[in-house]
Amino acid sequence: DYPRGERNFTKIISELTTVRTRTLESVVMALTDPDLFKYPLIYMAEPGFWRPNDAEVAGLSAYLRKGGFILFDDFRGNHWFNLEGQMRRALPELRFIRIDGTHPIFDAFYRIPQPQELASYGEYAPSFWAIFEDNDPKKRMIALANRDNDLSEYWEFSGEGYFPVDLTNEAYKLGINYIVYALSR
């Protein structure tokens, strides 16, 4: 879904919020890059195929422990087990916790009481999983996974008419909520 999904999404963010974005260029970085700490949020697509080496695991761990936030998107089925295992390497004491439409992330900018209704993989029901400091949902969210979903697919094809406008708008709303929530906590 890169780079079109990212560019469409950052353009929408810049038009609907006061968040400054780069709309003409991307920033793709290694998890070992010291400049990663300049960015409060990182996005990773297809984490079911993610195989970080030890240095990348250490880089992600340091980034998240110092206040960073990571969003995982575009994966389904058994790919969940790889993501979960790789995150255990980075944050061994923390676990993903399922969240629902009552979590404040779904009300950070737009009210989205039923986020699971936005399904991009027909045979899979999407769910949302987060990692929190001390495994406590009342503390800072460190990571969010759109399990069995692909928001960036909607962003990528938003100008093509590939998906209904209502679903595409909901995908943008979810993404904006994620950004606003991550930047304001």
XYZ file of C-alpha atoms in Angstrom:
185
model
C 0.000 0.000 0.000
C 3.112 2.156 0.092
C 3.657 4.848 -1.037
C 0.178 5.781 -2.256
C -1.675 4.816 0.932
C 0.752 6.773 3.070
C 0.620 9.847 0.856
C -3.167 9.868 0.719
C -3.373 9.419 4.484
C -0.861 12.153 5.328
C -2.698 14.522 2.994
C -5.977 13.850 4.822
C -4.262 14.330 8.201
C -2.854 17.680 7.096
C -6.250 18.821 5.806
C -8.357 17.751 8.797
C -6.031 18.313 11.755
C -3.264 20.656 12.816
C -0.712 17.831 12.711
C 2.191 18.724 10.434
C 2.885 15.997 7.909
C 5.092 15.348 4.931
C 2.816 14.804 1.967
C 5.343 14.707 -0.886
C 7.968 12.415 0.585
C 8.208 9.394 2.827
C 10.473 8.599 5.713
C 11.379 4.919 5.685
C 13.819 4.033 8.437
C 15.510 1.057 9.985
C 14.670 0.313 13.598
C 18.369 0.793 14.331
C 18.494 4.341 12.957
C 19.172 6.859 15.764
C 16.922 9.369 13.944
C 13.951 7.105 14.680
C 13.687 8.864 18.045
C 12.751 12.089 16.228
C 9.408 10.546 15.281
C 6.710 9.948 17.910
C 4.880 7.333 15.842
C 5.950 4.633 13.430
C 3.813 2.515 11.137
C 4.558 -1.028 10.035
C 2.631 -2.930 7.380
C 2.560 -6.706 6.993
C 4.172 -7.610 10.330
C 3.311 -11.245 9.705
C 6.485 -11.407 7.605
C 8.601 -9.291 9.960
C 11.884 -10.910 10.966
C 13.936 -8.331 12.895
C 17.504 -9.120 13.874
C 18.698 -8.600 17.443
C 19.879 -5.037 16.791
C 16.484 -4.097 15.307
C 14.681 -5.660 18.273
C 16.883 -3.639 20.652
C 16.259 -0.463 18.637
C 12.491 -0.926 18.721
C 12.542 -1.740 22.418
C 14.525 1.421 23.215
C 12.249 3.536 20.994
C 9.054 2.259 22.626
C 10.401 2.493 26.180
C 11.375 6.120 25.589
C 7.860 7.112 24.598
C 7.497 5.968 20.989
C 4.343 4.398 19.558
C 4.054 1.778 16.819
C 1.014 0.941 14.706
C 0.786 -2.443 12.969
C -1.563 -2.892 10.019
C -2.205 -5.130 7.021
C -2.007 -8.686 8.292
C -4.370 -11.574 8.874
C -4.781 -15.078 10.164
C -1.693 -16.848 11.456
C 0.450 -13.779 10.790
C -0.673 -12.634 14.234
C 1.567 -15.232 15.884
C 4.689 -13.849 14.233
C 3.861 -10.291 15.308
C 3.156 -11.422 18.837
C 6.416 -13.374 18.997
C 8.533 -10.527 17.633
C 6.998 -8.060 20.078
C 7.766 -10.474 22.932
C 11.396 -10.202 21.900
C 11.251 -6.395 22.052
C 9.087 -6.116 25.173
C 9.267 -9.518 26.914
C 7.308 -8.448 29.997
C 4.388 -6.971 28.033
C 1.497 -8.585 26.176
C -1.121 -7.527 23.664
C -4.523 -6.825 25.230
C -7.682 -6.747 23.139
C -9.490 -3.400 23.097
C -12.933 -2.485 21.805
C -14.913 0.580 20.802
C -15.029 1.818 24.396
C -11.282 2.524 24.451
C -10.423 6.280 24.237
C -8.410 5.751 21.030
C -11.731 5.296 19.240
C -12.878 8.696 20.469
C -9.640 10.684 20.124
C -10.867 12.844 17.217
C -13.865 11.022 15.740
C -16.275 8.858 17.715
C -16.037 5.311 16.322
C -18.073 3.040 18.634
C -17.922 -0.038 16.377
C -14.435 -0.097 14.814
C -14.687 -3.817 14.072
C -17.315 -3.070 11.424
C -14.573 -1.832 9.091
C -13.391 -5.155 7.675
C -10.989 -5.349 4.769
C -10.397 -9.113 4.748
C -13.847 -10.587 4.066
C -13.476 -13.915 5.866
C -11.758 -12.397 8.911
C -13.416 -10.301 11.612
C -11.060 -7.462 12.555
C -10.020 -6.874 16.121
C -7.776 -4.366 17.837
C -4.954 -5.249 20.213
C -2.741 -2.909 22.205
C 0.337 -3.086 24.377
C 0.324 -0.845 27.432
C 2.970 0.110 29.955
C 2.946 -2.447 32.792
C 0.185 -4.356 30.940
C -2.235 -1.797 32.371
C -4.851 -0.413 29.946
C -5.069 2.747 32.064
C -1.420 3.546 31.300
C 0.297 4.682 28.101
C -0.432 2.680 24.965
C 2.848 1.631 23.365
C 1.632 -0.335 20.350
C -1.593 -0.953 18.467
C -2.311 -3.797 16.060
C -5.179 -3.813 13.556
C -5.500 -7.602 13.626
C -7.096 -9.148 10.548
C -7.444 -5.783 8.897
C -5.798 -3.469 6.375
C -6.686 0.195 6.810
C -3.989 1.289 4.393
C -5.722 -0.610 1.604
C -8.606 1.850 1.906
C -6.184 4.793 1.978
C -4.278 3.537 -1.048
C -7.333 3.234 -3.272
C -9.417 6.112 -1.903
C -9.239 8.011 -5.189
C -10.020 4.979 -7.350
C -13.552 4.098 -6.245
C -12.359 0.593 -5.385
C -14.100 0.669 -1.985
C -17.340 2.391 -0.965
C -16.827 5.992 0.142
C -18.335 5.314 3.576
C -15.805 2.562 4.327
C -12.906 4.631 3.044
C -13.991 7.544 5.237
C -14.154 5.252 8.274
C -10.622 4.004 7.555
C -9.368 7.589 7.455
C -11.212 8.369 10.685
C -9.595 5.411 12.445
C -6.160 6.435 11.214
C -6.650 10.035 12.325
C -7.782 8.823 15.741
C -4.608 6.748 16.038
C -2.387 9.698 15.187
C -4.184 12.169 17.465
C -4.260 9.668 20.330
C -0.569 8.773 19.991
C 0.496 12.413 19.817
C -1.632 13.554 22.742
C -0.801 10.904 25.339
